[in-house]
């Protein structure tokens, strides 16, 4: 958390303004999704610069040209979404676990982008979130879902991907975009403020006609496999 403190200190005079702008995006229905994303992205870039975090992205050409898809990155820590927000040229919302939905700033960013909180202990509520993501993806909105469910505590080593995380993609029949996050655990989980580089690799999308005959657990295993194979290549 040392780096978070450094971000706040270095942005001390601007932080209240940034927080207000993001809060306003979440409360004003007249602010478009694209404008809200641009606002959040601007603040993210400033925060990363203040925190001495460099984002190195590859495979941007693999992001589908047509909206209505879901990113599935590996999950390393609280910093993960910031890496994707700075690097990704297209707007997206995300599914966040209920426990993190009230964390300051994360809460405001979530509301600004129309992201959804999921309670993994409540099956009925989880199904409602899956249905809502399906509906919005069909309508052309992009989402990000962490299929591991919780962050890995072993750095760049992946946990099992949960099949249930892919139900929205299957129901929406949308492209699945595997993303490999590398060293994303370092900015917030290490007790250091030394400059750090986080890499994100956007892998080729998996289209519905490629996975339509597969079970969700099989899709989960395939996405995990592709990310696991990519990480050593980019380390």
CSV table of C-alpha atoms in Angstrom, one decimal:
chain,number,residue,atom,x,y,z
A,1,UNK,CA,0.0,0.0,0.0
A,2,UNK,CA,3.1,2.3,0.1
A,3,UNK,CA,2.5,3.1,-3.6
A,4,UNK,CA,-1.1,4.1,-3.0
A,5,UNK,CA,0.1,6.5,-0.4
A,6,UNK,CA,2.7,7.9,-2.9
A,7,UNK,CA,0.0,8.4,-5.5
A,8,UNK,CA,-2.2,10.3,-3.1
A,9,UNK,CA,0.6,12.5,-1.9
A,10,UNK,CA,1.9,13.3,-5.4
A,11,UNK,CA,-1.7,14.1,-6.5
A,12,UNK,CA,-2.7,15.8,-3.3
A,13,UNK,CA,-4.0,19.0,-4.8
A,14,UNK,CA,-5.7,17.2,-7.8
A,15,UNK,CA,-7.1,14.2,-6.0
A,16,UNK,CA,-10.3,15.8,-4.7
A,17,UNK,CA,-11.0,17.2,-8.2
A,18,UNK,CA,-10.4,13.8,-9.8
A,19,UNK,CA,-12.6,12.1,-7.3
A,20,UNK,CA,-15.4,14.6,-7.9
A,21,UNK,CA,-15.2,14.2,-11.7
A,22,UNK,CA,-15.5,10.5,-11.4
A,23,UNK,CA,-18.3,10.8,-8.9
A,24,UNK,CA,-20.2,13.2,-11.2
A,25,UNK,CA,-19.9,10.7,-14.1
A,26,UNK,CA,-21.6,8.1,-11.9
A,27,UNK,CA,-24.4,10.4,-10.7
A,28,UNK,CA,-25.2,12.2,-14.0
A,29,UNK,CA,-27.3,10.2,-16.4
A,30,UNK,CA,-26.5,12.6,-19.2
A,31,UNK,CA,-22.8,11.7,-19.1
A,32,UNK,CA,-22.3,9.0,-21.8
A,33,UNK,CA,-20.5,5.7,-21.1
A,34,UNK,CA,-17.7,6.8,-23.5
A,35,UNK,CA,-17.2,10.2,-21.7
A,36,UNK,CA,-17.2,8.5,-18.3
A,37,UNK,CA,-14.6,6.0,-19.5
A,38,UNK,CA,-12.4,8.8,-20.9
A,39,UNK,CA,-12.6,10.6,-17.5
A,40,UNK,CA,-11.7,7.4,-15.6
A,41,UNK,CA,-8.9,6.7,-18.1
A,42,UNK,CA,-7.4,10.2,-17.7
A,43,UNK,CA,-7.4,9.8,-13.9
A,44,UNK,CA,-5.9,6.3,-14.1
A,45,UNK,CA,-3.0,7.6,-16.3
A,46,UNK,CA,-2.3,10.4,-13.8
A,47,UNK,CA,-2.4,7.9,-10.9
A,48,UNK,CA,0.0,5.5,-12.6
A,49,UNK,CA,2.4,8.3,-13.5
A,50,UNK,CA,2.3,9.5,-9.9
A,51,UNK,CA,2.9,6.0,-8.6
A,52,UNK,CA,5.8,5.3,-11.0
A,53,UNK,CA,4.0,2.5,-12.7
A,54,UNK,CA,4.6,2.0,-16.4
A,55,UNK,CA,2.1,0.0,-18.4
A,56,UNK,CA,3.4,-2.0,-21.4
A,57,UNK,CA,0.6,-3.4,-23.6
A,58,UNK,CA,0.8,-5.8,-26.5
A,59,UNK,CA,-1.8,-7.3,-28.8
A,60,UNK,CA,-4.1,-4.3,-29.0
A,61,UNK,CA,-4.8,-5.4,-32.6
A,62,UNK,CA,-6.5,-8.5,-31.1
A,63,UNK,CA,-9.3,-6.5,-29.4
A,64,UNK,CA,-12.5,-7.0,-31.5
A,65,UNK,CA,-13.4,-4.1,-33.7
A,66,UNK,CA,-17.1,-4.5,-32.9
A,67,UNK,CA,-18.2,-3.9,-29.3
A,68,UNK,CA,-20.1,-6.5,-27.3
A,69,UNK,CA,-17.3,-8.8,-25.9
A,70,UNK,CA,-15.8,-9.8,-22.6
A,71,UNK,CA,-12.2,-9.5,-21.4
A,72,UNK,CA,-11.0,-12.4,-19.2
A,73,UNK,CA,-7.6,-11.6,-17.6
A,74,UNK,CA,-5.9,-13.4,-14.8
A,75,UNK,CA,-6.3,-11.8,-11.4
A,76,UNK,CA,-3.2,-10.8,-9.4
A,77,UNK,CA,-4.4,-8.0,-7.1
A,78,UNK,CA,-6.2,-4.7,-6.5
A,79,UNK,CA,-4.1,-3.0,-9.2
A,80,UNK,CA,-5.3,-5.2,-12.1
A,81,UNK,CA,-8.1,-3.0,-13.4
A,82,UNK,CA,-5.8,0.1,-13.5
A,83,UNK,CA,-3.5,-1.7,-15.9
A,84,UNK,CA,-6.3,-2.5,-18.3
A,85,UNK,CA,-7.9,1.0,-17.9
A,86,UNK,CA,-4.8,2.8,-19.0
A,87,UNK,CA,-4.0,0.4,-21.9
A,88,UNK,CA,-7.4,-0.4,-23.4
A,89,UNK,CA,-8.6,1.9,-26.2
A,90,UNK,CA,-12.2,0.8,-25.9
A,91,UNK,CA,-14.6,1.4,-23.0
A,92,UNK,CA,-15.5,-1.5,-20.7
A,93,UNK,CA,-17.3,-2.1,-17.4
A,94,UNK,CA,-16.3,-4.8,-15.0
A,95,UNK,CA,-17.8,-7.3,-12.5
A,96,UNK,CA,-16.4,-6.7,-9.0
A,97,UNK,CA,-16.9,-8.8,-5.9
A,98,UNK,CA,-19.3,-7.4,-3.4
A,99,UNK,CA,-16.5,-7.1,-0.7
A,100,UNK,CA,-14.6,-4.6,-2.8
A,101,UNK,CA,-17.5,-2.6,-4.2
A,102,UNK,CA,-17.4,-0.1,-1.3
A,103,UNK,CA,-13.7,0.7,-1.4
A,104,UNK,CA,-13.2,4.4,-1.9
A,105,UNK,CA,-12.4,5.4,-5.5
A,106,UNK,CA,-13.0,1.8,-6.7
A,107,UNK,CA,-16.7,2.4,-5.7
A,108,UNK,CA,-16.8,5.7,-7.7
A,109,UNK,CA,-15.1,4.2,-10.7
A,110,UNK,CA,-17.5,1.2,-10.6
A,111,UNK,CA,-20.5,3.5,-10.6
A,112,UNK,CA,-19.1,5.8,-13.3
A,113,UNK,CA,-18.7,2.9,-15.7
A,114,UNK,CA,-21.9,1.1,-14.7
A,115,UNK,CA,-20.0,-1.9,-13.4
A,116,UNK,CA,-21.7,-4.6,-11.4
A,117,UNK,CA,-21.0,-6.1,-7.9
A,118,UNK,CA,-21.5,-9.8,-7.4
A,119,UNK,CA,-22.1,-11.6,-4.2
A,120,UNK,CA,-20.6,-15.1,-4.7
A,121,UNK,CA,-22.4,-16.4,-1.6
A,122,UNK,CA,-25.8,-15.5,-3.0
A,123,UNK,CA,-26.7,-17.7,-5.9
A,124,UNK,CA,-29.8,-15.8,-6.8
A,125,UNK,CA,-28.0,-12.5,-6.9
A,126,UNK,CA,-25.2,-14.0,-8.9
A,127,UNK,CA,-27.6,-15.2,-11.5
A,128,UNK,CA,-29.1,-11.7,-11.8
A,129,UNK,CA,-25.6,-10.3,-12.4
A,130,UNK,CA,-25.0,-13.0,-15.1
A,131,UNK,CA,-28.2,-12.1,-16.8
A,132,UNK,CA,-27.5,-8.4,-16.6
A,133,UNK,CA,-24.1,-8.8,-18.1
A,134,UNK,CA,-25.5,-11.0,-20.8
A,135,UNK,CA,-28.1,-8.3,-21.6
A,136,UNK,CA,-25.6,-5.5,-21.7
A,137,UNK,CA,-23.1,-7.4,-23.8
A,138,UNK,CA,-25.8,-8.2,-26.3
A,139,UNK,CA,-26.5,-4.5,-26.4
A,140,UNK,CA,-22.9,-3.7,-27.4
A,141,UNK,CA,-21.3,-3.0,-24.0
A,142,UNK,CA,-17.9,-4.6,-23.2
A,143,UNK,CA,-17.1,-6.1,-19.8
A,144,UNK,CA,-14.2,-7.5,-17.9
A,145,UNK,CA,-14.5,-10.5,-15.6
A,146,UNK,CA,-11.9,-12.1,-13.4
A,147,UNK,CA,-12.6,-15.8,-13.9
A,148,UNK,CA,-10.3,-16.9,-11.0
A,149,UNK,CA,-12.8,-15.2,-8.7
A,150,UNK,CA,-10.2,-14.1,-6.3
A,151,UNK,CA,-6.6,-12.8,-6.7
A,152,UNK,CA,-3.7,-15.2,-6.9
A,153,UNK,CA,-1.2,-14.9,-4.1
A,154,UNK,CA,1.6,-16.5,-6.1
A,155,UNK,CA,2.6,-13.7,-8.5
A,156,UNK,CA,2.3,-14.7,-12.1
A,157,UNK,CA,1.1,-18.2,-11.3
A,158,UNK,CA,-2.6,-18.7,-12.2
A,159,UNK,CA,-5.4,-20.3,-10.1
A,160,UNK,CA,-8.1,-22.4,-11.7
A,161,UNK,CA,-10.6,-20.4,-13.8
A,162,UNK,CA,-14.2,-20.9,-12.7
A,163,UNK,CA,-16.6,-22.2,-15.4
A,164,UNK,CA,-19.5,-20.1,-14.0
A,165,UNK,CA,-17.6,-16.9,-14.9
A,166,UNK,CA,-18.2,-17.7,-18.6
A,167,UNK,CA,-21.9,-18.1,-18.4
A,168,UNK,CA,-22.6,-14.6,-19.6
A,169,UNK,CA,-20.3,-15.0,-22.6
A,170,UNK,CA,-22.1,-18.3,-23.6
A,171,UNK,CA,-25.5,-16.7,-23.2
A,172,UNK,CA,-24.5,-13.6,-25.1
A,173,UNK,CA,-22.6,-15.7,-27.7
A,174,UNK,CA,-19.9,-13.0,-27.7
A,175,UNK,CA,-16.2,-13.0,-28.3
A,176,UNK,CA,-14.0,-14.0,-25.3
A,177,UNK,CA,-10.7,-12.0,-25.1
A,178,UNK,CA,-8.1,-13.7,-22.9
A,179,UNK,CA,-5.7,-11.2,-21.3
A,180,UNK,CA,-2.4,-12.0,-19.7
A,181,UNK,CA,-1.4,-9.7,-16.8
A,182,UNK,CA,2.2,-9.9,-15.8
A,183,UNK,CA,3.6,-8.4,-12.6
A,184,UNK,CA,0.3,-6.6,-11.8
A,185,UNK,CA,0.7,-7.7,-8.2
A,186,UNK,CA,3.8,-5.6,-7.7
A,187,UNK,CA,2.4,-2.0,-7.5
A,188,UNK,CA,0.1,-2.5,-4.6
A,189,UNK,CA,1.0,-5.9,-3.0
A,190,UNK,CA,4.7,-5.3,-2.6
A,191,UNK,CA,6.1,-2.9,0.1
A,192,UNK,CA,8.0,-0.8,-2.5
A,193,UNK,CA,7.8,2.5,-4.4
A,194,UNK,CA,10.5,1.7,-6.9
A,195,UNK,CA,9.5,2.1,-10.5
A,196,UNK,CA,7.7,-1.0,-11.8
A,197,UNK,CA,6.5,-2.1,-15.2
A,198,UNK,CA,3.2,-4.0,-15.6
A,199,UNK,CA,2.5,-5.9,-18.8
A,200,UNK,CA,-0.8,-6.7,-20.3
A,201,UNK,CA,-1.1,-9.0,-23.3
A,202,UNK,CA,-4.4,-9.0,-25.3
A,203,UNK,CA,-4.5,-12.5,-26.8
A,204,UNK,CA,-6.5,-13.4,-29.9
A,205,UNK,CA,-10.3,-13.6,-29.2
A,206,UNK,CA,-12.2,-16.8,-29.1
A,207,UNK,CA,-15.4,-16.4,-31.1
A,208,UNK,CA,-18.7,-18.2,-30.3
A,209,UNK,CA,-18.4,-20.6,-33.2
A,210,UNK,CA,-15.1,-21.9,-31.6
A,211,UNK,CA,-16.6,-22.6,-28.2
A,212,UNK,CA,-20.3,-23.1,-28.7
A,213,UNK,CA,-20.0,-26.9,-28.3
A,214,UNK,CA,-17.9,-26.7,-25.1
A,215,UNK,CA,-19.0,-26.7,-21.5
A,216,UNK,CA,-18.2,-23.7,-19.4
A,217,UNK,CA,-15.5,-25.6,-17.4
A,218,UNK,CA,-13.9,-26.5,-20.7
A,219,UNK,CA,-13.9,-22.9,-21.9
A,220,UNK,CA,-12.4,-21.8,-18.6
A,221,UNK,CA,-9.6,-24.4,-18.9
A,222,UNK,CA,-8.9,-23.3,-22.5
A,223,UNK,CA,-8.7,-19.6,-21.6
A,224,UNK,CA,-6.4,-20.4,-18.6
A,225,UNK,CA,-4.2,-22.5,-20.8
A,226,UNK,CA,-3.8,-19.7,-23.4
A,227,UNK,CA,-2.9,-17.2,-20.7
A,228,UNK,CA,-0.5,-19.6,-19.0
A,229,UNK,CA,1.3,-20.2,-22.3
A,230,UNK,CA,1.6,-16.4,-23.0
A,231,UNK,CA,3.1,-15.3,-19.6
A,232,UNK,CA,6.5,-17.1,-20.0
A,233,UNK,CA,6.8,-15.6,-23.5
A,234,UNK,CA,6.5,-12.1,-22.2
A,235,UNK,CA,8.3,-12.2,-18.8
